[in-house]
mmCIF file of C-alpha atoms in Angstrom:
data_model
loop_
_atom_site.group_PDB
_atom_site.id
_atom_site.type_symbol
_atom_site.label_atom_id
_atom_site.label_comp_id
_atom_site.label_asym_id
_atom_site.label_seq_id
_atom_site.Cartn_x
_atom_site.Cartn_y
_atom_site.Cartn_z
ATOM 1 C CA UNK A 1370 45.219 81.579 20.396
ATOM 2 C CA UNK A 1371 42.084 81.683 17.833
ATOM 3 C CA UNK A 1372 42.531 79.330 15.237
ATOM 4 C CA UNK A 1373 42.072 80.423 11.256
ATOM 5 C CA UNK A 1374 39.388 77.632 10.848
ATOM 6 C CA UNK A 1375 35.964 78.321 10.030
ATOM 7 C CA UNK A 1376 34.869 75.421 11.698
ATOM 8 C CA UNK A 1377 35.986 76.778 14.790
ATOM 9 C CA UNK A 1378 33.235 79.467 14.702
ATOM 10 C CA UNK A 1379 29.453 79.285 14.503
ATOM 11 C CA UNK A 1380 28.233 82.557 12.996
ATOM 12 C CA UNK A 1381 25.330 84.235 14.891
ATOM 13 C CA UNK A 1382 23.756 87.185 12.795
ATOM 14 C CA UNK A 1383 24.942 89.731 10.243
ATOM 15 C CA UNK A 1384 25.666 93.079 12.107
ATOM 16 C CA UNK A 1385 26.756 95.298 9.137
ATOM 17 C CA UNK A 1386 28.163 95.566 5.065
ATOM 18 C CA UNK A 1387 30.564 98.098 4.822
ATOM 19 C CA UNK A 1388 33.823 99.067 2.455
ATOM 20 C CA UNK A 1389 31.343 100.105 -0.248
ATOM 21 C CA UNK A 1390 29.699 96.291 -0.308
ATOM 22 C CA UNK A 1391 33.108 94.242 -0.571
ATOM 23 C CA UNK A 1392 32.522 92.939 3.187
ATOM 24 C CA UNK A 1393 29.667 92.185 5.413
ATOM 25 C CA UNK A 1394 30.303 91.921 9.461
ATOM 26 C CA UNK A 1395 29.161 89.163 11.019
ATOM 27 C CA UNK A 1396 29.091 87.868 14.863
ATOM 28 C CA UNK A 1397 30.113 85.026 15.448
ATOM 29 C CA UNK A 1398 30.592 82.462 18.362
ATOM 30 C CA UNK A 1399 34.434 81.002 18.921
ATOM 31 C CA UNK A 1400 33.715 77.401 20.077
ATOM 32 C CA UNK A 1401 36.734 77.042 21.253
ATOM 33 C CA UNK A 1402 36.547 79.651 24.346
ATOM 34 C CA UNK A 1403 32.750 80.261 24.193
ATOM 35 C CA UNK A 1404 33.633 84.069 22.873
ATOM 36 C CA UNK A 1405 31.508 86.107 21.375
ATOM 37 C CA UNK A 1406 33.948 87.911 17.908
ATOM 38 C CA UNK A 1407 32.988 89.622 14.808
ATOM 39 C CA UNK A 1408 34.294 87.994 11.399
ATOM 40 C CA UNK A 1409 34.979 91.141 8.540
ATOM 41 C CA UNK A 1410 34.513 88.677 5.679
ATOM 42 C CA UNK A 1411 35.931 90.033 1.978
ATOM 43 C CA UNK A 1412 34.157 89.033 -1.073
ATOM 44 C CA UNK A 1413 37.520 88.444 -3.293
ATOM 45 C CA UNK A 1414 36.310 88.851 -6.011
ATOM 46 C CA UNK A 1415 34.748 92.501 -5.585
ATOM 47 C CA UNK A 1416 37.676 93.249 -3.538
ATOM 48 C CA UNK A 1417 40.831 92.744 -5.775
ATOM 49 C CA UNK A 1418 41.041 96.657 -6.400
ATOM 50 C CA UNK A 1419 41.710 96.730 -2.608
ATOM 51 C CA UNK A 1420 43.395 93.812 -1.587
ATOM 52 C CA UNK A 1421 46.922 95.714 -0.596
ATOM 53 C CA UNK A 1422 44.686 97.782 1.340
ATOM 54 C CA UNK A 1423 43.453 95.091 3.660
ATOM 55 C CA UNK A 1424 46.835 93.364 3.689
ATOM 56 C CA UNK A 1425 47.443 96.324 5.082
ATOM 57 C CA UNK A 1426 45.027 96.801 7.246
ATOM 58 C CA UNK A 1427 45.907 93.174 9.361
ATOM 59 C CA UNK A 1428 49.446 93.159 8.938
ATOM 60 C CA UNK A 1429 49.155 96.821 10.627
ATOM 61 C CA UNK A 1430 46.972 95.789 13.339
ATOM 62 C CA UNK A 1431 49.391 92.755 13.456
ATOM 63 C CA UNK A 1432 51.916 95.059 14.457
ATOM 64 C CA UNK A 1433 50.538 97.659 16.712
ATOM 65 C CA UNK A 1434 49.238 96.446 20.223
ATOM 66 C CA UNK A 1435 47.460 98.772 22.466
ATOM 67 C CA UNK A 1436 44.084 98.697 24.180
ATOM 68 C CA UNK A 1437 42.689 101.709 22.399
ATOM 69 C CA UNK A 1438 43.555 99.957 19.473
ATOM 70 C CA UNK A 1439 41.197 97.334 17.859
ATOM 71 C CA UNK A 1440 42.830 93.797 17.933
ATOM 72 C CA UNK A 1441 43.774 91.419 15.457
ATOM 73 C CA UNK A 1442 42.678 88.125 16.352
ATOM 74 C CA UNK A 1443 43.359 86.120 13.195
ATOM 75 C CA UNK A 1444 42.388 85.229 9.569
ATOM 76 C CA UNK A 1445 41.545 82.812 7.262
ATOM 77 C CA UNK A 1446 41.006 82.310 3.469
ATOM 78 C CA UNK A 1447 38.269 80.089 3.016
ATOM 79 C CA UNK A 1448 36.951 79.137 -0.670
ATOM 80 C CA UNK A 1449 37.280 81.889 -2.431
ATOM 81 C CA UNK A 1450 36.723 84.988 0.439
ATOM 82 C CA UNK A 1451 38.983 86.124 3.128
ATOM 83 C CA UNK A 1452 37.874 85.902 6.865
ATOM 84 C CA UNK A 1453 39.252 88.791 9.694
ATOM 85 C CA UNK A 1454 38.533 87.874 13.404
ATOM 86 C CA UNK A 1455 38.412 90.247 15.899
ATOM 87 C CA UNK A 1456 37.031 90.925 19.119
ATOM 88 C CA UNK A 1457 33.099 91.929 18.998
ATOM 89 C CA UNK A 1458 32.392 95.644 20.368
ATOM 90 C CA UNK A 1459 28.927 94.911 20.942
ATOM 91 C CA UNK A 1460 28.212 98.884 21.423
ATOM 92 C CA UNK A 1461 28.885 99.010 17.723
ATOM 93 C CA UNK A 1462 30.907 102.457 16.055
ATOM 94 C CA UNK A 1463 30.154 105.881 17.539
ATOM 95 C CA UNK A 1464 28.533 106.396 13.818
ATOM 96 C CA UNK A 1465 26.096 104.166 14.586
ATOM 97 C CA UNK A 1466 25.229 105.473 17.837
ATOM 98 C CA UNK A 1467 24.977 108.915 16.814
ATOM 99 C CA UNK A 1468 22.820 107.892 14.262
ATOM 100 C CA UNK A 1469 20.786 105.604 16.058
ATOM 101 C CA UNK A 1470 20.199 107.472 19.568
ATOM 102 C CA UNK A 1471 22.148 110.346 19.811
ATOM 103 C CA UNK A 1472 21.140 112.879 17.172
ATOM 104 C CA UNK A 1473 21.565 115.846 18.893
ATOM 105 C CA UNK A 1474 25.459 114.478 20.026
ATOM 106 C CA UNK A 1475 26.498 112.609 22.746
ATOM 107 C CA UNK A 1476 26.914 113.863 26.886
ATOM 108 C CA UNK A 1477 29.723 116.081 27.205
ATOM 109 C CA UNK A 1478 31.674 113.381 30.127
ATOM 110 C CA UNK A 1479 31.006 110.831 27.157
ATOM 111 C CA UNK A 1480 32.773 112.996 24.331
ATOM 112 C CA UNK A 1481 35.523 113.467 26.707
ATOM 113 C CA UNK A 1482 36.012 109.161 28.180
ATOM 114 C CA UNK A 1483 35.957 108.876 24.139
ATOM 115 C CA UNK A 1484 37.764 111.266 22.956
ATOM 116 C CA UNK A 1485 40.486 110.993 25.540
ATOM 117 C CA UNK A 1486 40.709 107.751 24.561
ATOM 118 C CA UNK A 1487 41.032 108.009 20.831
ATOM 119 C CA UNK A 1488 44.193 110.606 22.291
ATOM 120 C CA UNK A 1489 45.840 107.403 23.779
ATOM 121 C CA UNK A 1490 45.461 105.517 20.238
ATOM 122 C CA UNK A 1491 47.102 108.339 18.695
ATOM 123 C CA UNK A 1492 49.769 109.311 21.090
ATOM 124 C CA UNK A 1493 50.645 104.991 20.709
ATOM 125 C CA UNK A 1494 50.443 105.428 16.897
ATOM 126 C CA UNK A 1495 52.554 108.372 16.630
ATOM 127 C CA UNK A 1496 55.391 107.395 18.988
ATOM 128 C CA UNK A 1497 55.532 104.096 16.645
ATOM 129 C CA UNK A 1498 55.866 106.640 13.462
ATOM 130 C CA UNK A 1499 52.703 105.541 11.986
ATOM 131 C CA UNK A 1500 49.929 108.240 10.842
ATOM 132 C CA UNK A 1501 46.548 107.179 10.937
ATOM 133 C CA UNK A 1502 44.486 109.214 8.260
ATOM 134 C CA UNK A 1503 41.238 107.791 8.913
ATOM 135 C CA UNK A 1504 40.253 109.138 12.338
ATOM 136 C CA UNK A 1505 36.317 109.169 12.450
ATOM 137 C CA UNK A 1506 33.318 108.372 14.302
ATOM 138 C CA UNK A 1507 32.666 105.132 11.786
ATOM 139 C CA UNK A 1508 36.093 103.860 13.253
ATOM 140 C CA UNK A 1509 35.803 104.669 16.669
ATOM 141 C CA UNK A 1510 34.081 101.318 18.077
ATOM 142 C CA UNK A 1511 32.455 100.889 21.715
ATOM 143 C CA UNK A 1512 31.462 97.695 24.033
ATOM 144 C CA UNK A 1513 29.553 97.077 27.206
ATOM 145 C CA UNK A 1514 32.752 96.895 29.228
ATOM 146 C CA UNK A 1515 33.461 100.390 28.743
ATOM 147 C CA UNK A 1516 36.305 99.788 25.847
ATOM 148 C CA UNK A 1517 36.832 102.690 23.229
ATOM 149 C CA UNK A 1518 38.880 101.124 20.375
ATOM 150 C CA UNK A 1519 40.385 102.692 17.245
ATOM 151 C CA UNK A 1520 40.353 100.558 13.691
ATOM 152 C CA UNK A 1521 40.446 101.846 9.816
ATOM 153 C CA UNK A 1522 43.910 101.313 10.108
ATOM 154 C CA UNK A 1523 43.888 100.093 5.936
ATOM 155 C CA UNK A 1524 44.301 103.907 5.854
ATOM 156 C CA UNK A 1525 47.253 104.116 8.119
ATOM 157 C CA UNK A 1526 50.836 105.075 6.798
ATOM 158 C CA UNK A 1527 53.946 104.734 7.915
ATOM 159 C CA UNK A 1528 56.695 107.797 8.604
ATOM 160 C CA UNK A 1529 59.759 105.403 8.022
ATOM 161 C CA UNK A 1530 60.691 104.844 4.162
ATOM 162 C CA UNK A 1531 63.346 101.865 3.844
ATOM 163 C CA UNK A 1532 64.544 102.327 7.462
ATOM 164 C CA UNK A 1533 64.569 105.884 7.544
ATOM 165 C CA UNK A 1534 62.196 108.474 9.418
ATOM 166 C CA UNK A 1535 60.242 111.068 7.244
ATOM 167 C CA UNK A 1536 59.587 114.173 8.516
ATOM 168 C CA UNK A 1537 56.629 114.964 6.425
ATOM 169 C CA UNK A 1538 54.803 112.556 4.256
ATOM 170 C CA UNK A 1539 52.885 113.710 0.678
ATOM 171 C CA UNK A 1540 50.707 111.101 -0.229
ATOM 172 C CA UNK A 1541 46.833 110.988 0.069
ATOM 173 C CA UNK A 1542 45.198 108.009 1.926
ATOM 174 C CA UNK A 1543 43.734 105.393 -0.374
ATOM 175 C CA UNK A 1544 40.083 106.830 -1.395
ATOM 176 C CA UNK A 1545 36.919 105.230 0.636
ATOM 177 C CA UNK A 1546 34.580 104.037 -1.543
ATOM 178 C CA UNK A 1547 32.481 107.231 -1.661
ATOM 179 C CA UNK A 1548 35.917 109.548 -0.690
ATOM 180 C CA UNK A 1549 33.650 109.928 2.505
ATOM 181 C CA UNK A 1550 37.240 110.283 4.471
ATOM 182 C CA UNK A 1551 37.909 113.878 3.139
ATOM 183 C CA UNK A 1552 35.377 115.284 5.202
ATOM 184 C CA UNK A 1553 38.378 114.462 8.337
ATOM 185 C CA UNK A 1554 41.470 115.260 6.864
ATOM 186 C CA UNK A 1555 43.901 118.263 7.586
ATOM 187 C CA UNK A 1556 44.142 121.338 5.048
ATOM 188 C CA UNK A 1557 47.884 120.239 4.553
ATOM 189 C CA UNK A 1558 46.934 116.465 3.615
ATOM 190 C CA UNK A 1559 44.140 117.822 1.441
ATOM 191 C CA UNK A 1560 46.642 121.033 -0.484
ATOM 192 C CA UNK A 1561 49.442 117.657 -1.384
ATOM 193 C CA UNK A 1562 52.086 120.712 -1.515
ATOM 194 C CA UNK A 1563 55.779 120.764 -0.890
ATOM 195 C CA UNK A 1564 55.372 121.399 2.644
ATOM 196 C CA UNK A 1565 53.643 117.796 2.646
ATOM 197 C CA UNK A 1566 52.010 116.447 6.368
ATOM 198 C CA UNK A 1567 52.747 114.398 9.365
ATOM 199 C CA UNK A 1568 50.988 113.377 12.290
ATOM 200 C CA UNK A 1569 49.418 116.333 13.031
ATOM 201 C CA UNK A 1570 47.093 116.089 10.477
ATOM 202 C CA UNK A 1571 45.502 113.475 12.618
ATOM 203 C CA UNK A 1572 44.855 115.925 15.213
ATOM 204 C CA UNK A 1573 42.720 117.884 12.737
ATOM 205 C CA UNK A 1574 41.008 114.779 11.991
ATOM 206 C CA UNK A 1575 40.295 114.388 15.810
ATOM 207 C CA UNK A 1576 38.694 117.998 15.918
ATOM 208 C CA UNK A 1577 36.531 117.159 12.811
ATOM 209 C CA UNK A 1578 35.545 114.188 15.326
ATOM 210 C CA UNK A 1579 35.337 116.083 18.568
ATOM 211 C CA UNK A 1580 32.683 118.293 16.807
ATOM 212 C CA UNK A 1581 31.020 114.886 15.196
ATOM 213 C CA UNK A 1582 30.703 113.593 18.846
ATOM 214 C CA UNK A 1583 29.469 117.193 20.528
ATOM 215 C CA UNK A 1584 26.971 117.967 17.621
ATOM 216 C CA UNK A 1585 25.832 114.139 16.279
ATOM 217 C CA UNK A 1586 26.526 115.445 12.734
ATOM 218 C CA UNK A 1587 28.560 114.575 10.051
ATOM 219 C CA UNK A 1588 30.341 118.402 9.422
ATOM 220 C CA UNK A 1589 30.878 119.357 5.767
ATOM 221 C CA UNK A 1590 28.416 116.606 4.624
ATOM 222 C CA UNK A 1591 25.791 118.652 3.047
ATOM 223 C CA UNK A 1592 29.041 120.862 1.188
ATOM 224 C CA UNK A 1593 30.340 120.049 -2.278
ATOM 225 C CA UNK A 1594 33.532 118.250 -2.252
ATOM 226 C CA UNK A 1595 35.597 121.222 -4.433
ATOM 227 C CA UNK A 1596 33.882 123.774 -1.865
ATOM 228 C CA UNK A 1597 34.478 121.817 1.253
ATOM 229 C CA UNK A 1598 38.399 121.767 -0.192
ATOM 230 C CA UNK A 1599 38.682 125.405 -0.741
ATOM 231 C CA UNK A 1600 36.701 126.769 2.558
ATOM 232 C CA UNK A 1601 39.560 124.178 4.424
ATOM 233 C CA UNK A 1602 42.354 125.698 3.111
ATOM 234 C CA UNK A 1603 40.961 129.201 3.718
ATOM 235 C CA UNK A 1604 40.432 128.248 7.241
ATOM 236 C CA UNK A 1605 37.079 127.909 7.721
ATOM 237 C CA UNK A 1606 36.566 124.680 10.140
ATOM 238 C CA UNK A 1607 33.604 123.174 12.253
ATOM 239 C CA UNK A 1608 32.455 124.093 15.112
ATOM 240 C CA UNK A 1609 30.936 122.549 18.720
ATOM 241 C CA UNK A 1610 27.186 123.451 18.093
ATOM 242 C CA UNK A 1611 25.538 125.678 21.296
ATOM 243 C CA UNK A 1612 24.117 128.736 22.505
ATOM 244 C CA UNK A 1613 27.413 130.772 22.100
ATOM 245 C CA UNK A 1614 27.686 129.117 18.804
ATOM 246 C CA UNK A 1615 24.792 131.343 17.277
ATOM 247 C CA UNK A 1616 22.731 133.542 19.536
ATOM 248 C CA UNK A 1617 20.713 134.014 16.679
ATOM 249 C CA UNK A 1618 19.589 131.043 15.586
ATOM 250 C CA UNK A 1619 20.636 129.423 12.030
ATOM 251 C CA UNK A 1620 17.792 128.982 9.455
ATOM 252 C CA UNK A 1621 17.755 125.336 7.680
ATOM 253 C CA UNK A 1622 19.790 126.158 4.246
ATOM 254 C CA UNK A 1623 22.645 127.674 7.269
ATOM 255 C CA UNK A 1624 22.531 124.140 9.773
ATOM 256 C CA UNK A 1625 22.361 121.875 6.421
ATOM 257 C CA UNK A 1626 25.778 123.507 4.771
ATOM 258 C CA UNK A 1627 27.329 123.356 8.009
ATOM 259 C CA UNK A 1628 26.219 119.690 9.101
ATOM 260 C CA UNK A 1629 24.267 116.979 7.950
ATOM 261 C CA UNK A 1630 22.206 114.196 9.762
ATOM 262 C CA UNK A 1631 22.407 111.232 8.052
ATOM 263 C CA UNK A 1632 19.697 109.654 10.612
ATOM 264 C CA UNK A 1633 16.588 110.918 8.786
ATOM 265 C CA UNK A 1634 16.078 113.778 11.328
ATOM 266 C CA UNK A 1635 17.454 116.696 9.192
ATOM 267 C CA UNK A 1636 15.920 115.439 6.254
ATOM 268 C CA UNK A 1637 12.838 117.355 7.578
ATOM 269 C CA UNK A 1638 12.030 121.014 8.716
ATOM 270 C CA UNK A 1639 10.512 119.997 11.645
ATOM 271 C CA UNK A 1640 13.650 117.549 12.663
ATOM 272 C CA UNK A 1641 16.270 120.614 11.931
ATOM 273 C CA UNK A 1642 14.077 122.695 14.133
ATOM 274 C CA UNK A 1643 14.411 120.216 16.724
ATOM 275 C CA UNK A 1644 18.036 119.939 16.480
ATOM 276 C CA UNK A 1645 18.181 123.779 16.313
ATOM 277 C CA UNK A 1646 16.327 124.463 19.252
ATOM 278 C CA UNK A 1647 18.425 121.220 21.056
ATOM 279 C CA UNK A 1648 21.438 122.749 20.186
ATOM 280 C CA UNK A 1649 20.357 126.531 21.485
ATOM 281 C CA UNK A 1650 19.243 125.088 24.768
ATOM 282 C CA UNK A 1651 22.421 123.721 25.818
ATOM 283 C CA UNK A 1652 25.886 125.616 26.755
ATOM 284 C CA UNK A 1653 29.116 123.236 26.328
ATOM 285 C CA UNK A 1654 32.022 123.886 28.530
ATOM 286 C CA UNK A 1655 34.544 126.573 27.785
ATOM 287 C CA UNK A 1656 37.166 123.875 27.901
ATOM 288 C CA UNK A 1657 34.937 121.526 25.399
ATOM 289 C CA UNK A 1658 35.150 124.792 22.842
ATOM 290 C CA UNK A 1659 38.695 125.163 23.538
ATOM 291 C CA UNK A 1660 39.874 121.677 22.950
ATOM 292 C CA UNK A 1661 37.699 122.071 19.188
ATOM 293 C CA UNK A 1662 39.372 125.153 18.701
ATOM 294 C CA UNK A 1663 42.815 123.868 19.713
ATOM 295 C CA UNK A 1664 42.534 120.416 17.730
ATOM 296 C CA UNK A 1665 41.368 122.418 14.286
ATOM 297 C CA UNK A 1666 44.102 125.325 13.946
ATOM 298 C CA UNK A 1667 44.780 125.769 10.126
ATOM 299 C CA UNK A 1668 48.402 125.784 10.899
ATOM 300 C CA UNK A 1669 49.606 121.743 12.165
ATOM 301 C CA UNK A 1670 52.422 124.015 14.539
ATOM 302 C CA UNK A 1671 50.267 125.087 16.260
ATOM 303 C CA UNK A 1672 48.605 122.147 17.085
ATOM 304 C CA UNK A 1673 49.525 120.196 20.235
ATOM 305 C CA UNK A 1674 50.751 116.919 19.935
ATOM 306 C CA UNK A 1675 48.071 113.624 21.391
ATOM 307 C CA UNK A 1676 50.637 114.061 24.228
ATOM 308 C CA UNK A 1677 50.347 117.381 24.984
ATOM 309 C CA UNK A 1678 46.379 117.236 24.466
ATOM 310 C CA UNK A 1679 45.765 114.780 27.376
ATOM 311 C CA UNK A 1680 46.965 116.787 29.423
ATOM 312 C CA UNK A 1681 44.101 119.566 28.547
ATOM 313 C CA UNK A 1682 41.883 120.303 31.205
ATOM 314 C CA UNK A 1683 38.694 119.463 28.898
ATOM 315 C CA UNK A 1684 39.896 115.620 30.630
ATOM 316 C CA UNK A 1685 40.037 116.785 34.113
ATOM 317 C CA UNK A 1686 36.430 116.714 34.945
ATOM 318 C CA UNK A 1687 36.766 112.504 33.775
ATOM 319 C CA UNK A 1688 36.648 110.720 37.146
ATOM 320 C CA UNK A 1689 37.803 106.943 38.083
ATOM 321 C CA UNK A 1690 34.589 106.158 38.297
ATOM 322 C CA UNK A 1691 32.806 107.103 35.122
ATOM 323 C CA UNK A 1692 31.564 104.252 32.915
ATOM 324 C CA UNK A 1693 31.027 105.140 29.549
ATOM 325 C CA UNK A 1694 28.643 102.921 28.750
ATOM 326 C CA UNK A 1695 26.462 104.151 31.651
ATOM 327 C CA UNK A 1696 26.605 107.456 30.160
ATOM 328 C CA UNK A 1697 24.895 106.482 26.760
ATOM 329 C CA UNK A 1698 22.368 103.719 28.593
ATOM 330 C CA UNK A 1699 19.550 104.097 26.033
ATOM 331 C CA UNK A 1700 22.403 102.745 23.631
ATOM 332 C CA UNK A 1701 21.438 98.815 23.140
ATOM 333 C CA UNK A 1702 24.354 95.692 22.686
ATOM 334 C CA UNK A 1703 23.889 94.048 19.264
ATOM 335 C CA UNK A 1704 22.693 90.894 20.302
ATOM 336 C CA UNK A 1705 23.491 87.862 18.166
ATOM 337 C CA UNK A 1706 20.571 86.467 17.091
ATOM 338 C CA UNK A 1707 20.759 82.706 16.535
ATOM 339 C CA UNK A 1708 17.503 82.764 14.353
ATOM 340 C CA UNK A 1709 18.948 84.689 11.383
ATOM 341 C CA UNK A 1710 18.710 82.953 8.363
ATOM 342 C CA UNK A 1711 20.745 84.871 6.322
ATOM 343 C CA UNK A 1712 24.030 83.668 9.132
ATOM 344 C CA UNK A 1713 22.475 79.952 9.346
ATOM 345 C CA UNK A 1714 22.457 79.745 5.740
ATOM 346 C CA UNK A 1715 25.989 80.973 5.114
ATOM 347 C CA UNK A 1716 27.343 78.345 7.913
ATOM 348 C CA UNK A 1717 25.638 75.620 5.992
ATOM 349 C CA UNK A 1718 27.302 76.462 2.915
ATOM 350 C CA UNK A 1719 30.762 77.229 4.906
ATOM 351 C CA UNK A 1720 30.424 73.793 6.515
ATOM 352 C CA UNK A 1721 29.892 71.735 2.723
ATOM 353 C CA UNK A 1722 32.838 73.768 1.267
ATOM 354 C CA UNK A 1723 36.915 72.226 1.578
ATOM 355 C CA UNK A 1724 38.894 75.244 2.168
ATOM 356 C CA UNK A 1725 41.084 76.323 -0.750
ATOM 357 C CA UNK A 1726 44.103 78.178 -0.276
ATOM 358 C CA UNK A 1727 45.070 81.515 -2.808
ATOM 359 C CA UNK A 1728 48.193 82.846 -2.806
ATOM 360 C CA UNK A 1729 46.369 86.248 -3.245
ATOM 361 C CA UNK A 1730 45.783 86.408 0.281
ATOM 362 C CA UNK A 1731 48.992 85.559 1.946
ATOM 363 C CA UNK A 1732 49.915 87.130 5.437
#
C-alpha cells in the first residue's frame, strides 16, 4: 500500500512536462519500500479547465486492473497541486524512443512484443465496455523488465450510460492541448454522424500506431488539420514505409505530407534522404503490411476485434524468449539523478509546506 504523503517520497529528477504545461513528471524514491515511482504532479491552478479530466483519468485507472495497463498507485493533494503515483517505466513512452533512437522505426519483433501487447490492453478495455480514444505512441510506456503498459486513459469513455450498454457512442474525446490526438482517431469518431462509433475506432487508432512504430513518424503531422479530416473520411490512411511501399522513391514535399519527424532529422534534406533511402533498403513482412492494412479499413465492420487480431499471424514469429528491451538496447533507462536541483529544490519547499486539503480534488 503507497501512502498519499509527500513525505513518504524523496523526489529524484524531473523526467518530463506534459498536458500542454499543467504537469511536470517527476521520479521519485518511495521510502517506504525503497521503489523507484514517477509522481504526475498538476499545477491546480493552470489545470481547473481539466480537472474532470484527470478525475477521470485516476478514478479510471482506479477501476481497470491489467498488466498492460498502467497502474494507479495513489494520490495526494498537497498545498495547492495534486500528486499521481505510479509505477516508473524507466524506458520512458515509445514517443520518446522513436524520437530519441529510433528514427527510422523500431525492429519489426519489437513492433510486434509492443503492439501485441497494446492488443491485450484493448481486448481488457473493451470486454469492460470502456473505449479508449487515445491510443498512441506518447501513451504507450516501456521499462527495463520488458513491461509494455497503456495510460491516457483521461481520454477513455465508457459504453454504459446509467446502467445501460451503448452500442455506439457520438461524442469526441476531450481535445489535447494542441488537438494532437486527431492524428489517431477513426473516420467515424472524426465524421460525429448518426451512425456514431464504438470500440473499433480504437483499432484504427492502433493502425495509425502500428505505422508510428514501423516508420518512427508521426503520420498526418506535416497535413493541415481540415485536410487530414477530409483525406480520412475519403479513405486515404497511412501506410508501413518500405521498398514495396514506393519503388520509386518519394521526393521531400511527398515523405513530409505523408509523415513528419519531430526528432530534428526531417527538418533537413539531407535527414529525409536518409530516412528515404532507410526506408527503401528494408522489406517488412507481408504479415506486418497486412496487420496495417487490416487495423486501418475505412469501414469499423470490417475491422477485427483486439480478440480476433491476436490471433494474426503478424504475432506468430514472437517467441517465449524475446525480451523487448533487448531488442531496442541502444535505448537508455532514465536514471534518477539525485543532483538535480530543480527536484532538490521542490522537496525543500514540499517539506516546509502543511498539507492543505481542497475539496476540488476529491477521489
Amino acid at each position: 500500500m503507497f501512502h498519499p504523503n509527500i513525505n513518504e517520497y524523496q523526489l529524484t529528477s524531473i523526467i518530463a512536462e506534459c498536458c500542454g504545461g499543467v504537469a511536470v513528471v517527476y521520479s521519485a524514491v518511495c521510502k517506504s519500500y525503497n521503489e523507484n515511482v514517477a509522481i504526475k504532479r498538476y499545477f491546480v491552478d493552470k489545470s481547473k479547465e481539466k480537472a474532470n479530466l484527470i478525475q477521470q483519468d485516476i478514478l479510471t485507472r482506479k477501476e481497470l486492473q491489467h498488466p498492460n495497463i498502467l497502474p494507479y498507485l495513489t494520490s495526494f493533494v498537497h498545498g495547492r497541486e495534486l500528486y499521481v503515483v505510479s509505477p516508473l517505466m524507466n524506458l520512458g513512452s515509445c514517443r520518446d524512443i522513436l524520437d530519441r533512437y529510433f528514427q527510422e522505426g523500431l525492429p519489426e519483433l519489437a513492433c510486434a512484443i509492443i503492439l501485441r501487447d497494446v492488443l491485450l490492453a484493448l481486448q481488457y478495455l473493451h470486454k469492460q465496455f470502456y473505449i479508449h480514444r487515445s491510443v498512441r505512441a506518447s501513451h504507450v510506456l516501456l521499462d527495463s523488465n520488458g513491461n509494455v503498459r497503456v495510460s491516457g486513459l483521461r481520454s477513455a469513455a465508457s459504453m454504459m450510460v446509467r446502467g445501460r450498454r451503448q452500442k455506439q457512442l457520438h461524442s469526441l474525446p476531450p481535445p489535447d492541448h494542441d488537438n494532437a490526438n486527431l492524428m489517431w482517431l477513426s473516420p467515424e469518431l472524426l465524421e460525429q454522424n448518426l451512425k456514431g462509433y464504438n470500440e473499433q475506432s480504437d483499432i484504427y487508432s492502433l493502425g495509425v500506431l502500428c505505422c508510428e512504430l514501423g516508420n518512427g513518424a508521426v503520420p498526418f503531422a506535416e497535413v493541415p488539420t481540415t485536410l487530414m479530416f477530409t483525406e480520412k473520411v475519403r479513405g486515404s490512411r497511412p501506410q508501413l514505409l518500405d521498398c514495396s511501399s514506393f519503388p520509386e522513391p518519394l521526393d521531400d514535399g511527398e515523405m513530409k505530407s505523408m509523415y513528419n519527424t519531430d526528432s530534428g532529422v526531417g527538418d533537413s534534406a539531407e535527414g529525409m534522404s536518409r530516412l528515404r533511402a532507410a526506408y527503401a533498403a528494408r522489406k517488412l513482412s507481408d504479415n506486418f503490411h497486412h496487420l496495417s492494412d487490416q487495423l486501418l479499413q475505412r469501414d469499423p465492420e470490417l475491422r477485427p476485434s483486439a480478440t480476433q487480431l491476436l490471433n494474426h499471424p503478424f504475432f506468430k514469429q514472437i517467441r517465449k524468449t524475446d525480451f523487448l528491451p533487448s531488442l531496442i538496447g541502444r535505448v537508455k533507462p532514465i536514471k534518477p539523478d539525485p543532483d538535480d536541483i530543480s527536484a532538490l529544490i521542490l522537496q525543500e519547499k514540499l517539506s516546509e509546506m502543511e498539507i492543505e486539503k481542497t475539496t476540488e480534488w476529491d477521489f
